[in-house]
Short mmCIF file of C-alpha atoms and ligand atoms in Angstrom, two decimals:
data_model
loop_
_atom_site.label_atom_id
_atom_site.label_comp_id
_atom_site.label_asym_id
_atom_site.label_seq_id
_atom_site.Cartn_x
_atom_site.Cartn_y
_atom_site.Cartn_z
CA MET J 1 80.28 60.39 142.77
CA SER J 2 80.18 63.29 140.28
CA GLN J 3 77.00 65.31 139.85
CA GLY J 4 74.65 63.65 137.40
CA ARG J 5 76.29 60.24 137.85
CA LYS J 6 73.66 57.91 139.27
CA ARG J 7 73.78 54.49 140.90
CA ILE J 8 71.51 52.33 138.80
CA VAL J 9 70.39 48.77 139.50
CA ILE J 10 68.99 46.90 136.50
CA VAL J 11 66.98 43.77 137.25
CA GLY J 12 67.42 41.28 134.38
CA ALA J 13 70.42 40.54 132.18
CA GLY J 14 68.50 39.65 129.04
CA ILE J 15 69.23 41.62 125.88
CA VAL J 16 67.09 44.56 127.05
CA GLY J 17 68.90 44.80 130.40
CA ILE J 18 72.28 44.42 128.66
CA ALA J 19 71.65 47.13 126.05
CA THR J 20 70.21 49.41 128.73
CA ALA J 21 73.30 48.84 130.89
CA ALA J 22 75.56 49.61 127.92
CA LEU J 23 73.84 52.91 127.14
CA LEU J 24 73.76 53.97 130.80
CA VAL J 25 77.44 53.18 131.54
CA GLU J 26 78.43 54.99 128.36
CA GLN J 27 76.81 58.06 129.93
CA GLY J 28 78.92 57.66 133.04
CA HIS J 29 76.41 56.07 135.42
CA ALA J 30 77.39 53.38 137.94
CA VAL J 31 75.40 50.36 136.79
CA THR J 32 74.88 46.96 138.42
CA VAL J 33 72.85 44.33 136.59
CA ILE J 34 71.28 41.59 138.72
CA ASP J 35 70.07 38.32 137.23
CA ARG J 36 69.21 35.00 138.87
CA THR J 37 70.49 32.89 135.94
CA GLY J 38 73.34 34.68 134.21
CA VAL J 39 73.95 37.05 131.32
CA ALA J 40 71.65 36.35 128.35
CA ALA J 41 70.85 32.96 129.80
CA GLU J 42 67.08 32.86 129.26
CA THR J 43 64.83 34.18 126.47
CA SER J 44 67.59 36.25 124.93
CA LYS J 45 69.76 33.15 124.55
CA GLY J 46 67.83 31.13 122.00
CA ASN J 47 65.81 33.47 119.82
CA ALA J 48 65.76 33.59 116.02
CA ALA J 49 68.55 36.20 115.79
CA ALA J 50 66.68 38.73 113.63
CA LEU J 51 67.25 42.46 113.79
CA ALA J 52 63.83 42.88 112.24
CA PHE J 53 63.80 46.66 111.90
CA SER J 54 61.25 46.52 109.08
CA ASP J 55 58.77 44.54 111.20
CA ILE J 56 56.47 47.48 111.94
CA MET J 57 53.17 45.61 111.65
CA PRO J 58 51.81 44.77 115.12
CA LEU J 59 50.76 41.22 115.85
CA ALA J 60 47.51 42.52 117.31
CA SER J 61 45.74 43.27 114.02
CA PRO J 62 42.43 42.78 112.19
CA LYS J 63 44.21 40.12 110.08
CA ILE J 64 45.14 37.99 113.09
CA LEU J 65 41.56 38.05 114.38
CA PHE J 66 40.62 36.46 111.08
CA LYS J 67 43.48 33.92 111.05
CA ALA J 68 43.55 32.90 114.72
CA PRO J 69 40.45 30.66 114.77
CA LYS J 70 41.89 28.50 111.96
CA TRP J 71 45.33 28.36 113.56
CA LEU J 72 43.85 27.33 116.91
CA LEU J 73 42.28 24.25 115.30
CA ASP J 74 45.75 22.72 114.84
CA PRO J 75 47.17 21.87 118.30
CA LEU J 76 50.73 22.03 116.91
CA GLY J 77 50.08 24.95 114.57
CA PRO J 78 51.40 28.53 114.69
CA LEU J 79 49.17 29.52 117.63
CA SER J 80 47.93 27.48 120.54
CA ILE J 81 46.50 28.05 124.00
CA ARG J 82 47.15 25.61 126.85
CA PRO J 83 43.57 24.95 128.05
CA SER J 84 44.45 25.06 131.77
CA TYR J 85 45.90 28.54 131.25
CA LEU J 86 42.87 30.00 129.48
CA PRO J 87 41.18 31.49 132.60
CA SER J 88 44.35 33.41 133.56
CA LEU J 89 44.75 34.60 129.98
CA THR J 90 41.28 36.09 129.53
CA PRO J 91 42.20 39.72 130.46
CA TRP J 92 45.18 39.60 128.07
CA LEU J 93 43.01 38.20 125.25
CA TRP J 94 40.41 40.91 125.84
CA GLN J 95 43.07 43.63 125.54
CA PHE J 96 44.55 41.88 122.49
CA TRP J 97 41.16 41.92 120.79
CA LYS J 98 40.69 45.63 121.57
CA ALA J 99 44.19 46.46 120.27
CA SER J 100 43.43 44.57 117.04
CA LEU J 101 40.54 46.87 116.09
CA PRO J 102 41.33 49.22 113.19
CA GLY J 103 41.79 52.54 115.11
CA ARG J 104 44.18 51.14 117.75
CA TYR J 105 45.99 49.08 115.10
CA GLU J 106 46.79 52.20 113.04
CA ALA J 107 48.14 53.96 116.13
CA SER J 108 50.30 50.92 116.97
CA ILE J 109 51.81 50.92 113.47
CA ALA J 110 52.77 54.58 113.89
CA THR J 111 54.47 53.92 117.25
CA GLN J 112 56.21 50.75 116.00
CA THR J 113 57.50 52.65 112.98
CA SER J 114 59.18 55.34 115.07
CA LEU J 115 60.42 52.78 117.60
CA MET J 116 61.98 50.70 114.81
CA ARG J 117 63.70 53.74 113.27
CA LEU J 118 65.21 54.52 116.65
CA ALA J 119 66.02 50.83 117.20
CA GLU J 120 67.99 50.59 113.96
CA ALA J 121 69.93 53.80 114.52
CA GLU J 122 70.74 52.94 118.13
CA MET J 123 71.60 49.28 117.57
CA MET J 124 73.87 49.86 114.60
CA ALA J 125 75.66 52.68 116.43
CA LEU J 126 76.04 50.56 119.58
CA VAL J 127 77.36 47.63 117.57
CA ASP J 128 80.00 49.95 116.05
CA ARG J 129 81.02 51.39 119.41
CA ALA J 130 81.25 47.87 120.82
CA GLY J 131 83.45 46.81 117.88
CA ILE J 132 81.19 43.90 116.96
CA ALA J 133 79.91 44.96 113.53
CA GLY J 134 81.23 41.62 112.23
CA MET J 135 78.56 39.82 114.28
CA VAL J 136 75.75 41.33 112.17
CA ARG J 137 74.80 39.70 108.87
CA HIS J 138 73.37 41.98 106.20
CA ASP J 139 71.92 39.39 103.84
CA GLY J 140 68.23 40.22 104.25
CA SER J 141 65.28 37.87 104.64
CA LEU J 142 63.02 35.98 102.27
CA GLU J 143 59.35 35.52 103.16
CA LEU J 144 57.70 32.70 101.24
CA TYR J 145 54.14 32.08 100.03
CA GLU J 146 52.55 28.80 98.94
CA SER J 147 49.78 30.32 96.80
CA ASP J 148 48.86 33.51 95.00
CA ALA J 149 46.02 33.92 97.49
CA GLU J 150 48.52 33.94 100.37
CA PHE J 151 50.80 36.37 98.51
CA ASN J 152 47.88 38.70 97.70
CA ALA J 153 46.74 38.64 101.33
CA ALA J 154 50.20 39.84 102.36
CA ARG J 155 50.29 42.74 99.88
CA ASN J 156 48.47 45.23 102.09
CA GLY J 157 51.12 44.83 104.80
CA TRP J 158 53.87 45.39 102.23
CA GLN J 159 52.16 48.54 100.99
CA ARG J 160 52.13 49.86 104.55
CA ARG J 161 55.85 49.13 104.83
CA GLU J 162 56.49 50.86 101.51
CA LYS J 163 54.82 54.00 102.90
CA ALA J 164 57.20 53.78 105.86
CA GLY J 165 60.15 53.78 103.44
CA ILE J 166 61.02 50.10 103.85
CA ALA J 167 62.64 48.54 100.77
CA PHE J 168 61.55 45.10 99.53
CA GLU J 169 61.28 43.12 96.33
CA HIS J 170 58.54 40.65 95.44
CA VAL J 171 60.18 37.69 93.71
CA ARG J 172 59.26 34.58 91.72
CA GLY J 173 60.92 31.90 89.61
CA SER J 174 64.63 32.15 88.97
CA ARG J 175 65.08 35.23 91.19
CA MET J 176 63.58 33.27 94.10
CA ASP J 177 65.86 30.30 93.32
CA GLU J 178 68.85 32.62 93.23
CA LEU J 179 68.00 34.03 96.68
CA GLN J 180 67.56 30.53 98.11
CA PRO J 181 68.44 27.48 95.99
CA GLY J 182 66.80 24.17 96.94
CA LEU J 183 63.33 25.42 97.97
CA SER J 184 60.34 23.12 97.62
CA PRO J 185 58.30 23.90 94.47
CA ARG J 186 55.29 24.43 96.76
CA PHE J 187 56.47 28.05 97.15
CA VAL J 188 55.16 30.15 94.27
CA ALA J 189 56.33 33.62 95.37
CA GLY J 190 58.39 35.42 97.94
CA THR J 191 59.32 38.85 99.29
CA PHE J 192 62.98 39.72 99.76
CA VAL J 193 63.76 42.40 102.38
CA PRO J 194 67.38 43.47 101.82
CA GLY J 195 67.60 45.64 104.95
CA TRP J 196 66.68 42.79 107.32
CA LYS J 197 69.65 41.74 109.43
CA THR J 198 70.48 38.83 111.68
CA VAL J 199 73.13 38.39 114.35
CA SER J 200 75.67 35.61 114.13
CA GLU J 201 74.28 33.90 117.25
CA PRO J 202 71.99 35.64 119.80
CA GLN J 203 73.75 34.61 122.99
CA SER J 204 77.29 35.37 121.77
CA PHE J 205 76.02 38.68 120.40
CA ALA J 206 74.43 39.57 123.76
CA LEU J 207 77.59 38.51 125.62
CA ALA J 208 79.71 40.68 123.32
CA LEU J 209 77.46 43.67 124.06
CA TRP J 210 77.76 42.87 127.75
CA GLN J 211 81.58 42.84 127.49
CA HIS J 212 81.34 46.34 126.00
CA ALA J 213 79.20 47.43 128.98
CA GLU J 214 81.69 45.80 131.37
CA ARG J 215 84.61 47.63 129.75
CA HIS J 216 82.77 50.85 130.64
CA GLY J 217 82.34 49.72 134.24
CA ALA J 218 79.05 47.76 134.38
CA MET J 219 78.96 45.16 137.16
CA PHE J 220 77.07 41.86 137.27
CA ASP J 221 75.53 40.29 140.36
CA LYS J 222 74.09 36.78 140.11
CA ALA J 223 71.12 36.80 142.48
CA GLU J 224 67.37 36.53 142.57
CA VAL J 225 65.52 39.76 143.30
CA ARG J 226 62.64 39.06 145.68
CA SER J 227 61.09 42.50 145.96
CA LEU J 228 61.35 46.21 145.34
CA GLU J 229 61.78 48.37 148.41
CA ARG J 230 62.60 51.93 149.37
CA TYR J 231 65.25 53.13 151.74
CA GLU J 232 65.52 56.69 153.07
CA GLU J 233 67.06 58.11 149.91
CA GLY J 234 65.79 56.06 147.04
CA PRO J 235 64.73 52.72 145.63
CA SER J 236 66.35 49.40 146.45
CA VAL J 237 65.91 45.71 145.73
CA ARG J 238 65.80 42.90 148.28
CA LEU J 239 67.66 39.75 147.17
CA ALA J 240 66.83 36.14 148.00
CA ASP J 241 69.72 35.98 150.51
CA GLY J 242 68.09 38.81 152.46
CA THR J 243 70.61 41.52 151.51
CA ARG J 244 69.59 44.78 149.88
CA ARG J 245 71.02 46.78 146.97
CA GLU J 246 70.39 50.51 147.15
CA ALA J 247 70.33 52.84 144.16
CA ASP J 248 69.20 56.16 142.73
CA ARG J 249 67.23 54.36 140.03
CA VAL J 250 66.02 50.78 139.63
CA VAL J 251 65.23 49.62 136.09
CA ILE J 252 63.03 46.55 135.68
CA CYS J 253 64.16 44.60 132.60
CA ALA J 254 63.01 41.19 133.86
CA GLY J 255 61.30 40.20 130.60
CA ALA J 256 58.21 38.03 131.02
CA TRP J 257 58.78 37.91 134.80
CA SER J 258 58.63 41.69 135.28
CA LYS J 259 54.98 41.66 136.32
CA ARG J 260 55.71 39.37 139.25
CA LEU J 261 58.17 41.93 140.60
CA ILE J 262 56.11 45.06 140.15
CA ASP J 263 52.55 43.87 140.87
CA PRO J 264 52.91 44.10 144.67
CA HIS J 265 54.12 47.72 144.37
CA THR J 266 51.63 49.34 142.04
CA ARG J 267 47.96 49.91 141.52
CA LEU J 268 48.55 49.38 137.79
CA ARG J 269 47.56 46.00 136.45
CA ILE J 270 49.92 45.83 133.48
CA PRO J 271 48.65 43.01 131.24
CA LEU J 272 52.06 41.48 130.57
CA ASP J 273 51.95 37.79 129.66
CA THR J 274 54.17 35.45 127.72
CA GLU J 275 54.05 34.03 124.22
CA ARG J 276 56.11 30.90 124.55
CA GLY J 277 58.16 30.06 121.46
CA TYR J 278 59.97 26.89 120.42
CA ASN J 279 62.84 25.97 118.15
CA THR J 280 65.44 23.39 117.21
CA THR J 281 69.05 24.30 116.44
CA LEU J 282 70.61 21.92 113.92
CA PRO J 283 74.38 21.48 113.63
CA PRO J 284 76.39 23.32 110.92
CA GLY J 285 75.97 21.77 107.48
CA ALA J 286 72.27 20.92 107.89
CA PHE J 287 71.46 23.01 104.80
CA ASP J 288 73.13 25.72 102.73
CA LEU J 289 70.89 28.54 103.89
CA LYS J 290 71.61 31.91 102.29
CA ARG J 291 69.53 34.13 104.60
CA GLN J 292 66.66 33.96 107.07
CA LEU J 293 63.56 32.33 105.55
CA ILE J 294 60.13 33.30 106.89
CA PHE J 295 57.07 31.09 106.59
CA GLY J 296 54.45 33.59 107.78
CA ASN J 297 51.46 31.33 107.33
CA HIS J 298 53.14 28.63 109.42
CA GLY J 299 54.42 31.01 112.10
CA PHE J 300 58.09 30.06 111.97
CA VAL J 301 61.45 30.98 110.47
CA ILE J 302 64.75 29.32 109.64
CA THR J 303 67.89 31.26 110.48
CA PRO J 304 71.50 30.61 109.53
CA LEU J 305 73.71 30.99 112.63
CA GLU J 306 77.45 30.60 113.05
CA THR J 307 76.63 27.60 115.26
CA GLY J 308 74.22 25.92 112.83
CA LEU J 309 70.70 26.47 111.65
CA ARG J 310 67.75 27.43 113.85
CA VAL J 311 64.22 26.32 112.96
CA GLY J 312 61.37 27.68 115.01
CA GLY J 313 58.89 30.26 116.18
CA ALA J 314 55.18 29.62 116.94
CA VAL J 315 53.19 31.08 119.78
CA GLU J 316 51.95 29.08 122.73
CA LEU J 317 49.90 30.96 125.30
CA GLY J 318 50.61 28.97 128.44
CA GLY J 319 52.11 31.25 131.08
CA LEU J 320 55.42 30.92 132.88
CA ASP J 321 54.94 27.71 134.86
CA LEU J 322 53.59 24.92 132.64
CA PRO J 323 56.20 22.48 131.28
CA PRO J 324 57.30 22.81 127.63
CA ASN J 325 55.67 20.75 124.90
CA TYR J 326 58.55 19.97 122.54
CA ALA J 327 56.17 18.30 120.11
CA ARG J 328 55.86 21.88 118.85
CA SER J 329 59.58 22.05 117.97
CA LYS J 330 59.34 18.69 116.22
CA SER J 331 56.29 19.74 114.24
CA MET J 332 58.10 22.83 112.87
CA LEU J 333 61.19 20.75 112.07
CA ASP J 334 59.04 18.25 110.12
CA LYS J 335 57.50 21.09 108.14
CA ALA J 336 60.94 22.60 107.51
CA ALA J 337 62.09 19.28 106.03
CA THR J 338 59.28 19.42 103.48
CA PHE J 339 59.94 23.10 102.73
CA LEU J 340 63.67 22.51 102.22
CA PRO J 341 64.07 19.02 100.73
CA GLY J 342 67.55 17.86 101.69
CA LEU J 343 67.51 19.50 105.13
CA LYS J 344 69.38 17.26 107.58
CA THR J 345 67.17 17.17 110.67
CA SER J 346 69.28 15.02 112.99
CA ASP J 347 71.16 16.03 116.17
CA GLY J 348 69.14 19.16 116.82
CA VAL J 349 68.89 20.85 120.22
CA GLU J 350 65.37 21.84 121.27
CA TRP J 351 64.59 25.00 123.20
CA MET J 352 61.66 26.99 124.52
CA GLY J 353 61.69 30.68 125.47
CA PHE J 354 59.27 33.12 127.08
CA ARG J 355 58.57 36.19 124.94
CA PRO J 356 57.52 39.05 127.22
CA SER J 357 54.33 40.08 125.46
CA MET J 358 51.93 42.97 125.81
CA PRO J 359 48.51 42.52 124.22
CA ASP J 360 48.90 45.65 122.06
CA SER J 361 52.32 44.52 120.73
CA LEU J 362 54.02 47.63 122.21
CA PRO J 363 56.57 47.54 125.04
CA VAL J 364 56.28 49.22 128.41
CA ILE J 365 58.63 52.18 128.88
CA GLY J 366 58.22 54.61 131.73
CA ALA J 367 58.22 55.15 135.47
CA LEU J 368 56.15 53.39 138.08
CA PRO J 369 53.47 55.95 139.09
CA GLU J 370 53.99 55.17 142.80
CA ASP J 371 57.78 55.73 142.57
CA PRO J 372 59.29 57.63 139.62
CA SER J 373 62.76 56.33 140.53
CA VAL J 374 61.64 52.82 139.40
CA LEU J 375 61.71 52.61 135.60
CA LEU J 376 60.08 49.87 133.54
CA ALA J 377 61.53 48.49 130.28
CA PHE J 378 59.99 45.24 129.14
CA GLY J 379 57.31 43.70 126.94
CA ASN J 380 58.99 43.66 123.52
CA GLY J 381 57.35 40.35 122.60
CA HIS J 382 58.72 39.01 119.32
CA LEU J 383 61.11 41.94 118.92
CA GLY J 384 63.21 42.25 122.06
CA LEU J 385 66.56 41.72 120.35
CA THR J 386 65.60 44.16 117.59
CA GLN J 387 64.38 46.89 119.95
CA SER J 388 66.85 46.44 122.81
CA ALA J 389 69.12 49.40 122.03
CA ALA J 390 66.09 51.67 121.55
CA MET J 391 64.82 50.56 124.97
CA GLY J 392 68.25 51.43 126.41
CA ARG J 393 68.26 54.86 124.75
CA LEU J 394 64.75 55.70 126.01
CA ILE J 395 65.62 54.62 129.56
CA ALA J 396 68.82 56.72 129.36
CA ASP J 397 66.62 59.68 128.31
CA LEU J 398 64.33 59.12 131.30
CA VAL J 399 67.29 58.85 133.69
CA ALA J 400 68.74 62.08 132.26
CA GLY J 401 65.34 63.77 132.55
CA THR J 402 65.51 64.87 128.90
CA LYS J 403 62.76 64.68 126.27
CA PRO J 404 62.56 61.06 125.04
CA SER J 405 64.16 60.45 121.62
CA ILE J 406 60.70 59.53 120.26
CA ASP J 407 57.14 59.99 121.48
CA ILE J 408 56.56 57.12 123.91
CA ALA J 409 53.08 58.06 125.09
CA ALA J 410 51.68 54.84 123.56
CA CYS J 411 54.16 52.80 125.65
CA ARG J 412 53.25 54.36 129.01
CA PRO J 413 52.87 51.82 131.82
CA ASP J 414 49.39 53.21 132.67
CA ARG J 415 47.93 53.03 129.15
CA PHE J 416 45.50 50.20 129.92
C1 FAD P 1 61.34 31.40 119.66
C2 FAD P 1 61.66 32.88 119.80
C3 FAD P 1 62.21 33.55 118.72
C4 FAD P 1 62.47 34.92 118.82
N1 FAD P 1 63.08 35.56 117.78
C5 FAD P 1 63.38 36.88 117.89
C6 FAD P 1 64.07 37.55 116.84
O1 FAD P 1 64.44 36.94 115.85
N2 FAD P 1 64.31 38.87 116.96
C7 FAD P 1 63.91 39.58 118.06
O2 FAD P 1 64.11 40.79 118.11
N3 FAD P 1 63.30 38.96 119.11
C8 FAD P 1 63.03 37.63 119.04
N4 FAD P 1 62.41 36.99 120.06
C9 FAD P 1 62.00 37.77 121.23
C10 FAD P 1 63.19 38.07 122.12
O3 FAD P 1 63.93 36.90 122.36
C11 FAD P 1 62.69 38.64 123.46
O4 FAD P 1 61.81 39.72 123.21
C12 FAD P 1 63.86 39.11 124.28
O5 FAD P 1 64.80 38.09 124.45
C13 FAD P 1 63.39 39.60 125.63
O6 FAD P 1 64.52 40.11 126.29
P1 FAD P 1 64.40 40.64 127.76
O7 FAD P 1 65.73 41.14 128.13
O8 FAD P 1 63.24 41.56 127.87
O9 FAD P 1 63.99 39.35 128.62
P2 FAD P 1 64.82 38.03 128.98
O10 FAD P 1 65.80 37.69 127.95
O11 FAD P 1 63.80 37.00 129.32
O12 FAD P 1 65.61 38.47 130.25
C14 FAD P 1 64.97 38.71 131.48
C15 FAD P 1 65.93 38.28 132.56
O13 FAD P 1 65.38 38.65 133.83
C16 FAD P 1 65.80 37.68 134.76
N5 FAD P 1 64.89 37.75 135.91
C17 FAD P 1 63.56 37.67 135.91
N6 FAD P 1 63.07 37.78 137.16
C18 FAD P 1 64.15 37.95 137.97
C19 FAD P 1 64.30 38.11 139.38
N7 FAD P 1 63.25 38.17 140.18
N8 FAD P 1 65.55 38.24 139.86
C20 FAD P 1 66.64 38.21 139.04
N9 FAD P 1 66.55 38.05 137.72
C21 FAD P 1 65.32 37.92 137.18
C22 FAD P 1 65.71 36.37 134.00
O14 FAD P 1 66.57 35.43 134.58
C23 FAD P 1 66.16 36.78 132.60
O15 FAD P 1 67.52 36.52 132.39
C24 FAD P 1 62.15 35.61 120.02
C25 FAD P 1 61.63 34.92 121.10
C26 FAD P 1 61.40 33.56 121.01
C27 FAD P 1 60.87 32.83 122.20
#
């Protein structure tokens, strides 16, 4: 093995593990990705397909503290907490509240802004190198408001985006109809973001990126990782069949399950939890959707995919083990039918996924304090697809021992 070439084991073949593998093999490292389910077979399979590079406003915000109590009153609304999970969630909620206070919120916007700039540059370059530019749609998004009060409440966030150089256009009347014909008249205004992108279908996109990584030598191993270990020369992982994989670096990209793997090996108590999200994918022809539509006040989006039309979002705080409640998918589909009269709602496929969510809306990027050869890359919450190539670049920087492409102090594993 040539000098500088490292053996790297990545745990987790979601979009973050895939993009990280791609960036590491491109640099000549020997990379094996281990996943118990398959490549892009869990959360990264069914998301809403947005490359939301302009989404720099953290979820943890003064605004959400104001909105959350109202949302929680509706059991099928944009935000819900499974009562039996509330005791386990308390530390996460406490950190979420602290991160929503004005000082921390401002700092989070600054970090998200630089992370998103890196994310866009890295993802678009990776897509080009992988030869899959045709899988990215450039038709923007349209956020919709049902009243002037709702539109005015959103203005502050748009002003912040404007300062960050993000282009958008507030629209009404015929311009709104032109961007999306057939909307319910309940929508009085909208904001069009031309730079917003979506992928043709999240799982095929992730698989295409994986093929690129494979062409550069990345290997896949279908297995469950039981624990992190050390051998004489470096880190290793113990698999469920009892065998061990040794490496120079182990990268934990296990999404919402990452905490379960690292907790036994660190004094850090990283407050990773999951925001469960739901959707329904309708067959092609359900509606002539021109671009992704965002219903911010209802906590869901509708995305045109090459395989149909995906309706969903919402946040359910309920941990990793409780069964899904697909009444949530149905509720969003019912609302979508009133928002888009004429939407054909039959023959949909329901899905639930586990967003890996940190209470301050920032991911975890960095080394485990107890063992700097174990790197952590998870916690992108609502934005894992969008930020995956940036996560890969930053992990590649850490492996190379060079200065990270952006300041990642706010994403340190020991920040809590
Ligand atoms: C409804 C919904 C809509 C969303 N929409 C968007 C969107 O439009 N744009 C966007 O950017 N993001 C979106 N997201 C968020 C995005 O999907 C996630 O942030 C992203 O998929 C997380 O990727 P990941 O690689 O970190 O985790 P995952 O995709 O969950 O991958 C982690 C992998 O680790 C594996 N694993 C875990 N533990 C072990 C173990 N012990 N051994 C072996 N393997 C293990 C799992 O099998 C899994 O495959 C959405 C999420 C949801 C739920």
